PDB file of C-alpha atoms in Angstrom:
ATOM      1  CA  UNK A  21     134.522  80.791  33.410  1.00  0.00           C
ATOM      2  CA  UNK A  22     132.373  78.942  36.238  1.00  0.00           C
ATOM      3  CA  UNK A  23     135.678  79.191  38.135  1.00  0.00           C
ATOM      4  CA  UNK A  24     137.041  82.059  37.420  1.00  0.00           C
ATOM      5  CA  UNK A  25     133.688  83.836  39.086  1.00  0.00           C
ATOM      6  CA  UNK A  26     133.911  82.812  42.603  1.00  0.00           C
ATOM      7  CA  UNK A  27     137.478  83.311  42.613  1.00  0.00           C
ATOM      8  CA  UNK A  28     136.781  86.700  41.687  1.00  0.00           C
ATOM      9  CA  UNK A  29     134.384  87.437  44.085  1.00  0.00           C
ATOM     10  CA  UNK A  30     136.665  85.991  46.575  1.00  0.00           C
ATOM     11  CA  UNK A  31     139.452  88.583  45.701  1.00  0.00           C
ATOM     12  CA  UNK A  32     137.188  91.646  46.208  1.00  0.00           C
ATOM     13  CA  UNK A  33     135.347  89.682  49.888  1.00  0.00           C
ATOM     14  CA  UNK A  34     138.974  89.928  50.788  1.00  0.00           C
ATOM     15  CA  UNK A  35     140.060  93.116  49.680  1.00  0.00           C
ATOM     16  CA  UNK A  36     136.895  94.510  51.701  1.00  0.00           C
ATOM     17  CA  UNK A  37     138.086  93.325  54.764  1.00  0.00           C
ATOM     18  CA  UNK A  38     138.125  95.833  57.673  1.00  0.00           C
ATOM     19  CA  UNK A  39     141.651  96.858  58.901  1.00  0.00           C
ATOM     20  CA  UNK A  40     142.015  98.146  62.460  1.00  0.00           C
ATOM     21  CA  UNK A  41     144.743 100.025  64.412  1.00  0.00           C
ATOM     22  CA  UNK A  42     145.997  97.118  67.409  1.00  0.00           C
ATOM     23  CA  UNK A  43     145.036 100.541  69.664  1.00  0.00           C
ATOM     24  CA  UNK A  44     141.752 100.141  69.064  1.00  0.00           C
ATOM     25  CA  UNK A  45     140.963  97.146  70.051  1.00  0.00           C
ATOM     26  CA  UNK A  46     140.757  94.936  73.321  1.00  0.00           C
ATOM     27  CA  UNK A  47     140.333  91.366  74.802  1.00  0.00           C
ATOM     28  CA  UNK A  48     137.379  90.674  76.826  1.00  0.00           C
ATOM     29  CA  UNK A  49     137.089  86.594  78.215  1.00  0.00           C
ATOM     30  CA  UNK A  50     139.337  85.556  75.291  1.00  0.00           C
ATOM     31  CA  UNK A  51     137.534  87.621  72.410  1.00  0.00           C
ATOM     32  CA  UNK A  52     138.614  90.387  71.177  1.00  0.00           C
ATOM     33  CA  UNK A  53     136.419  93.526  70.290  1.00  0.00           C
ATOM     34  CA  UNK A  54     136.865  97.019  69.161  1.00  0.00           C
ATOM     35  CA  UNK A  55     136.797  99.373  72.090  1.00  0.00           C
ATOM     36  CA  UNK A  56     133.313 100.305  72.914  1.00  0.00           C
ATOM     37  CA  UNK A  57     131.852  97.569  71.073  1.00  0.00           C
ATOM     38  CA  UNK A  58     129.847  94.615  72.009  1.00  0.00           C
ATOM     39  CA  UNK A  59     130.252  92.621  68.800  1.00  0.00           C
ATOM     40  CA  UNK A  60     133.054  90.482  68.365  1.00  0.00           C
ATOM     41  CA  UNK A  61     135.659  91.529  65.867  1.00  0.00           C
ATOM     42  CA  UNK A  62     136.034  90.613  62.246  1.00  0.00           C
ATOM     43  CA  UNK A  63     138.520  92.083  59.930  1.00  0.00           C
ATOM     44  CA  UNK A  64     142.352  92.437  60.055  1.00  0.00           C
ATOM     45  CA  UNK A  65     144.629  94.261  62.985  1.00  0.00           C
ATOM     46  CA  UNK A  66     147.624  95.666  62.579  1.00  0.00           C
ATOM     47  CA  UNK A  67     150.542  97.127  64.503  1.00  0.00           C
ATOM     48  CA  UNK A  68     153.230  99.480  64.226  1.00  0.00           C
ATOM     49  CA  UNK A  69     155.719  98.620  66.350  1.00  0.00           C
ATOM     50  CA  UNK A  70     158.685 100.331  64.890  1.00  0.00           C
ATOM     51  CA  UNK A  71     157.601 103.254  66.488  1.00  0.00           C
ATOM     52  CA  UNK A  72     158.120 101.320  69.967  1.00  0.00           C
ATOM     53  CA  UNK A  73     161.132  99.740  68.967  1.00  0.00           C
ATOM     54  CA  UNK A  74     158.912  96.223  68.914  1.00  0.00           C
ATOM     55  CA  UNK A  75     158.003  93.920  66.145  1.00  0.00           C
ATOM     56  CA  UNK A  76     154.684  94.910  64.113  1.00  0.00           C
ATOM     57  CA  UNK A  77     152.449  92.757  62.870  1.00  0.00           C
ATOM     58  CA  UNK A  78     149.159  91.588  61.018  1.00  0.00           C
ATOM     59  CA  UNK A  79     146.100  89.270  62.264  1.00  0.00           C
ATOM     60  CA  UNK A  80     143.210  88.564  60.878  1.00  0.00           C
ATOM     61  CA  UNK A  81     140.358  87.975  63.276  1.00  0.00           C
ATOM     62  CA  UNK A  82     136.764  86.259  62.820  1.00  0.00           C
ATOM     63  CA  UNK A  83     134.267  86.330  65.476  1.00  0.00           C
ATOM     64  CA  UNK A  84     136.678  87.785  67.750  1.00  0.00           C
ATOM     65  CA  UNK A  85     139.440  84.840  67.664  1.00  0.00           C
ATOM     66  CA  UNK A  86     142.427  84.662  65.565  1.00  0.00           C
ATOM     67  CA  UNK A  87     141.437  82.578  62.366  1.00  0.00           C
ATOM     68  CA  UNK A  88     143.389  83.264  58.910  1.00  0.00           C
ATOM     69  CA  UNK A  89     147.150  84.550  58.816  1.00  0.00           C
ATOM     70  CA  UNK A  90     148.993  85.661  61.088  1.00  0.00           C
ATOM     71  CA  UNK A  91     152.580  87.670  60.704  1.00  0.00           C
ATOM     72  CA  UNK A  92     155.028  89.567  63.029  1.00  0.00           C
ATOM     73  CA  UNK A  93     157.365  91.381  61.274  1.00  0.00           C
ATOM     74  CA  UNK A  94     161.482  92.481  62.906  1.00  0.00           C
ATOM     75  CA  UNK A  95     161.831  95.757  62.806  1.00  0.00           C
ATOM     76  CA  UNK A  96     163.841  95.452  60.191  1.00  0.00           C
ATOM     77  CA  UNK A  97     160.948  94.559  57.711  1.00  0.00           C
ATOM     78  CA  UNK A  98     161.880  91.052  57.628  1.00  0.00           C
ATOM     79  CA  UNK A  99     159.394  88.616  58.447  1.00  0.00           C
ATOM     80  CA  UNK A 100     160.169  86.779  61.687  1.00  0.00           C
ATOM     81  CA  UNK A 101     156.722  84.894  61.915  1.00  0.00           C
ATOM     82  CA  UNK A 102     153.959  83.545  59.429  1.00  0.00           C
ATOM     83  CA  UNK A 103     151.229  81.527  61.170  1.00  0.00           C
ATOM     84  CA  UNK A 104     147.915  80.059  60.201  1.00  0.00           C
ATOM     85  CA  UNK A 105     145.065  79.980  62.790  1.00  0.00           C
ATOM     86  CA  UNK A 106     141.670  78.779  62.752  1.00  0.00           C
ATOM     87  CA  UNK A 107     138.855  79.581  65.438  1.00  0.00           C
ATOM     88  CA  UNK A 108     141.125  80.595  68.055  1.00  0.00           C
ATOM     89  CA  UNK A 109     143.971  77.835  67.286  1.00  0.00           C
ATOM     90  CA  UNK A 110     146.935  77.401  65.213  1.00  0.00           C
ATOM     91  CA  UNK A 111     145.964  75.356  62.466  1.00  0.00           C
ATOM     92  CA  UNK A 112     148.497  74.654  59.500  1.00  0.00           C
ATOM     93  CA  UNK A 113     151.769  76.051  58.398  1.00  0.00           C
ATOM     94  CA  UNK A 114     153.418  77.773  61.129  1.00  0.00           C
ATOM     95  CA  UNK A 115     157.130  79.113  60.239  1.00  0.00           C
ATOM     96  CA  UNK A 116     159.627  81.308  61.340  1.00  0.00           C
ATOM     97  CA  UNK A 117     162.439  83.295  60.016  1.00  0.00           C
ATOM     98  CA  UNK A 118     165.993  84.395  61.709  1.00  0.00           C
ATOM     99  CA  UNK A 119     166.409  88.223  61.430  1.00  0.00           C
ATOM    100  CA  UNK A 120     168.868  87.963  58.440  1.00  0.00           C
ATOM    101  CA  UNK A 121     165.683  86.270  56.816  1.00  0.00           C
ATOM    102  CA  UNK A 122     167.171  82.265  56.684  1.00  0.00           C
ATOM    103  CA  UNK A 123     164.454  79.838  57.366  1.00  0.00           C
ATOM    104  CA  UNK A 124     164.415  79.229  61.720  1.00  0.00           C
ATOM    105  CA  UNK A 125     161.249  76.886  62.117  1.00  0.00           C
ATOM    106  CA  UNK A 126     158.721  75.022  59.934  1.00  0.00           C
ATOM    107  CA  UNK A 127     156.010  73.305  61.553  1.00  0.00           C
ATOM    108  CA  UNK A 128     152.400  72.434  60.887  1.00  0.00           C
ATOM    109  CA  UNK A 129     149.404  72.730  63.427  1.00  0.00           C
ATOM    110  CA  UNK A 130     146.166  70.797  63.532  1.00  0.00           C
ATOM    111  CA  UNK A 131     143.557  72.421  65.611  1.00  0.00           C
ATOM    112  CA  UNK A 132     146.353  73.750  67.987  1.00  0.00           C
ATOM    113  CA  UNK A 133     148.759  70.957  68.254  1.00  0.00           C
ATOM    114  CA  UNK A 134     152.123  70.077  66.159  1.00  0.00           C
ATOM    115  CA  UNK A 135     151.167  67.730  63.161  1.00  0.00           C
ATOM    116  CA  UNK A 136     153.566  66.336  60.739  1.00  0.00           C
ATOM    117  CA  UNK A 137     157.026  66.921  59.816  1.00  0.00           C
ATOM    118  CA  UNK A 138     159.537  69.617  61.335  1.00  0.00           C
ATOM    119  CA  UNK A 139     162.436  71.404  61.183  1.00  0.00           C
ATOM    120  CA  UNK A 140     164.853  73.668  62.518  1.00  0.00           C
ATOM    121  CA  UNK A 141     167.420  75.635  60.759  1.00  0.00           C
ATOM    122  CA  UNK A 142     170.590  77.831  62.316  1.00  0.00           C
ATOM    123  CA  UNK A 143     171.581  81.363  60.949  1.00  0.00           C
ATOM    124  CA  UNK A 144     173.764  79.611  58.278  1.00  0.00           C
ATOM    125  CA  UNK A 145     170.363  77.935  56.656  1.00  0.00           C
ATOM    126  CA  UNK A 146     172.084  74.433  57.733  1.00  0.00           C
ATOM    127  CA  UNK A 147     169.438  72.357  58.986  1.00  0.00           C
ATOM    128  CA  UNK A 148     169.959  71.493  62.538  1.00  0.00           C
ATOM    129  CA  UNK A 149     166.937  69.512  63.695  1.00  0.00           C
ATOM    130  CA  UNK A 150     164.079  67.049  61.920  1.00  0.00           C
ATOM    131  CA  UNK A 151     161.606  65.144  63.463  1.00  0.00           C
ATOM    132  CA  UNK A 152     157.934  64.780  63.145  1.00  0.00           C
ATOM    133  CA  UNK A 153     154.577  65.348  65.690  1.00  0.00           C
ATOM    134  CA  UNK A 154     151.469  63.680  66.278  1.00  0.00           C
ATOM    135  CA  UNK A 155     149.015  65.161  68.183  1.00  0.00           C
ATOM    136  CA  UNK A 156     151.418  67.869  69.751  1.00  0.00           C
ATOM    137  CA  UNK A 157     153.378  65.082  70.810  1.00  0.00           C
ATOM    138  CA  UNK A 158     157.121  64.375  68.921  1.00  0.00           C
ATOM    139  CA  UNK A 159     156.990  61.513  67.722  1.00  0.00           C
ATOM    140  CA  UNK A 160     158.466  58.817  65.352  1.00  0.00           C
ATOM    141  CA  UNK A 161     162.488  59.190  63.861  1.00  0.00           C
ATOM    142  CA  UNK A 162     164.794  62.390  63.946  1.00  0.00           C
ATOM    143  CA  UNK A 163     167.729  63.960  63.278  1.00  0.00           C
ATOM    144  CA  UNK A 164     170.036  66.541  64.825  1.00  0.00           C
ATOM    145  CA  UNK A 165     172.839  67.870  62.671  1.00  0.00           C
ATOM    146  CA  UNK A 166     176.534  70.202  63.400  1.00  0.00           C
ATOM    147  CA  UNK A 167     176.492  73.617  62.315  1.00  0.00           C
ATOM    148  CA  UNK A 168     178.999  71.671  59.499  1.00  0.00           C
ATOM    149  CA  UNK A 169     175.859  70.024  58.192  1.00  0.00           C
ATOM    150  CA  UNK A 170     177.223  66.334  59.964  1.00  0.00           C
ATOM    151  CA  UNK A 171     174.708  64.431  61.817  1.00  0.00           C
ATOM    152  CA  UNK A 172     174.886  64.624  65.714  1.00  0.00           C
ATOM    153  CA  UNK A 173     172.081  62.662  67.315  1.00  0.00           C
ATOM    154  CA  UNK A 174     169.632  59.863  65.603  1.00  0.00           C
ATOM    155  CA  UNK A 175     167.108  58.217  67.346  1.00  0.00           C
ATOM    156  CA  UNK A 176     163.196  57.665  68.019  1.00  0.00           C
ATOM    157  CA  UNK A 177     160.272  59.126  70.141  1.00  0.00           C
ATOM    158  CA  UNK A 178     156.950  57.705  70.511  1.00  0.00           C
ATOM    159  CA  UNK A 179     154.194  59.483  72.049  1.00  0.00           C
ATOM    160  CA  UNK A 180     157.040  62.120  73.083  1.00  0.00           C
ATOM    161  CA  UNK A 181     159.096  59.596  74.865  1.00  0.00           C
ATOM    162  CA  UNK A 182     162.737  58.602  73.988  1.00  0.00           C
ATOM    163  CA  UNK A 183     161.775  54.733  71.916  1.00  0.00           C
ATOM    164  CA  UNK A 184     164.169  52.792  70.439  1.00  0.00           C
ATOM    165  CA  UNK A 185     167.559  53.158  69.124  1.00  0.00           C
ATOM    166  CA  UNK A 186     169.706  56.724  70.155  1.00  0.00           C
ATOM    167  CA  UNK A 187     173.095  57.401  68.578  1.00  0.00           C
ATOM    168  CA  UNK A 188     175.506  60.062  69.193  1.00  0.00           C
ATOM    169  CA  UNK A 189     178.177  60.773  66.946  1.00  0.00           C
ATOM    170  CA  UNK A 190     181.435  63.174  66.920  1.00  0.00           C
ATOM    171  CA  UNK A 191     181.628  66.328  64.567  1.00  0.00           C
ATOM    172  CA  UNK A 192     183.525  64.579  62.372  1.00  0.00           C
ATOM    173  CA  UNK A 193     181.098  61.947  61.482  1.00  0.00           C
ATOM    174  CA  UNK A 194     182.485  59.233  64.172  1.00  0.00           C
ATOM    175  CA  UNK A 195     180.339  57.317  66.262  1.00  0.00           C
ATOM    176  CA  UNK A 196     180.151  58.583  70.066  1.00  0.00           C
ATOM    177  CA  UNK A 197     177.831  56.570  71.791  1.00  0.00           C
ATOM    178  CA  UNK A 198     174.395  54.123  71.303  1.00  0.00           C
ATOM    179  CA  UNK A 199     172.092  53.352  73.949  1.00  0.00           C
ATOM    180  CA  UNK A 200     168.639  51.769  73.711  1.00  0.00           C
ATOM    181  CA  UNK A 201     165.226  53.598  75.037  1.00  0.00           C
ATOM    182  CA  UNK A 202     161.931  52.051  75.991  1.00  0.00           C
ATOM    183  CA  UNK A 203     159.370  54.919  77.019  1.00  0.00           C
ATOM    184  CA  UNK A 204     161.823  57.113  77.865  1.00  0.00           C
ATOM    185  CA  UNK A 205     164.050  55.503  79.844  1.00  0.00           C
ATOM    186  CA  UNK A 206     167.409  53.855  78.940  1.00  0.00           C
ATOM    187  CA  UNK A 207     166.728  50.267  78.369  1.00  0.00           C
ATOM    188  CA  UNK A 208     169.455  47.490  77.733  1.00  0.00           C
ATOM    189  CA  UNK A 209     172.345  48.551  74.983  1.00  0.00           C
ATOM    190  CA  UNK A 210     174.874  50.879  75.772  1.00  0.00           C
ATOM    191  CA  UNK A 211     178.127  51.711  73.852  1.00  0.00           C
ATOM    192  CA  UNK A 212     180.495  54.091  74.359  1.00  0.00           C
TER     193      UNK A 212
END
């Protein structure tokens, strides 16, 4: 029961929450406000923009900066981004979707910058790219991959410079090329 209470006061906080017309609001110095109003804006925009022929959307807003979810819809309904901000600044899951709703991007932000793991998918769902960030930066192993779902490209970044071991291979799984990398320039080994 001593749980169950906040949570439920959290629901109805939430469901409280003011949602405003895009229309109706504007950016002053980076904060955004509702027009003729001096207080920075709190609550949840949204925009139509099948009526424009543009994506729509929802943001939630505290204090006048982005901070909560953020999602921009196709105009077909589908979901083509869903992004987490905090204060002004992407901050955790950030993903996006092709229009025939397969998985595009997944990403995670830490007070603005790429964090952690990636990927990228093509239309098919195949994955086509994985690598990881660190402090906006790639960095560490990845892994590009055919259409096919074979692997294309292996190698390393540090501090988002080319590091160590790059390999190349064929679309059907053969070995193209290695070459070595030492902060981002070709260093020693190359086969072809």
């Amino acid at each position: 029961m001593k749980i169950l209470l906040p949570i439920i006061c959290l629901l109805i906080l939430s469901s409280c929450t003011k949602e405003v017309p895009s229309e109706r609001l504007v950016e002053r110095n980076g904060i955004v406000y509702e027009v003729n109003s001096t207080t920075p804006f709190t609550g949840t925009s949204v925009y139509d923009g099948r009526l424009e022929g543009t994506n729509s959307s929802r943001r939630d807003y505290k204090n006048g900066l982005l901070d909560g979810l953020l999602v921009v819809f196709y105009d077909n309904g589908q979901i083509f981004l869903s992004s987490h901000y905090r204060k002004g600044l992407n901050h955790g899951p950030r993903v996006t979707y092709h229009e025939n709703g397969q998985l595009e991007t997944k990403k995670n932000y830490k007070e603005g910058k790429e964090e952690g793991p990636f990927e990228m998918y093509y239309k098919n769902g195949q994955l086509s790219y994985k690598g990881n960030s660190k402090e906006g930066k790639t960095d560490g192993p990845y892994d590009m991959y055919y259409k096919n779902g074979q692997l294309s490209h292996k190698g390393n970044y540090k501090d988002g410079k080319q590091d160590g071991l790059y390999e190349e291979y064929y679309e059907n799984g053969q070995l193209k090329n290695k070459e070595n990398y030492k902060d981002g320039k070709r260093d020693g080994l190359y086969e072809s």
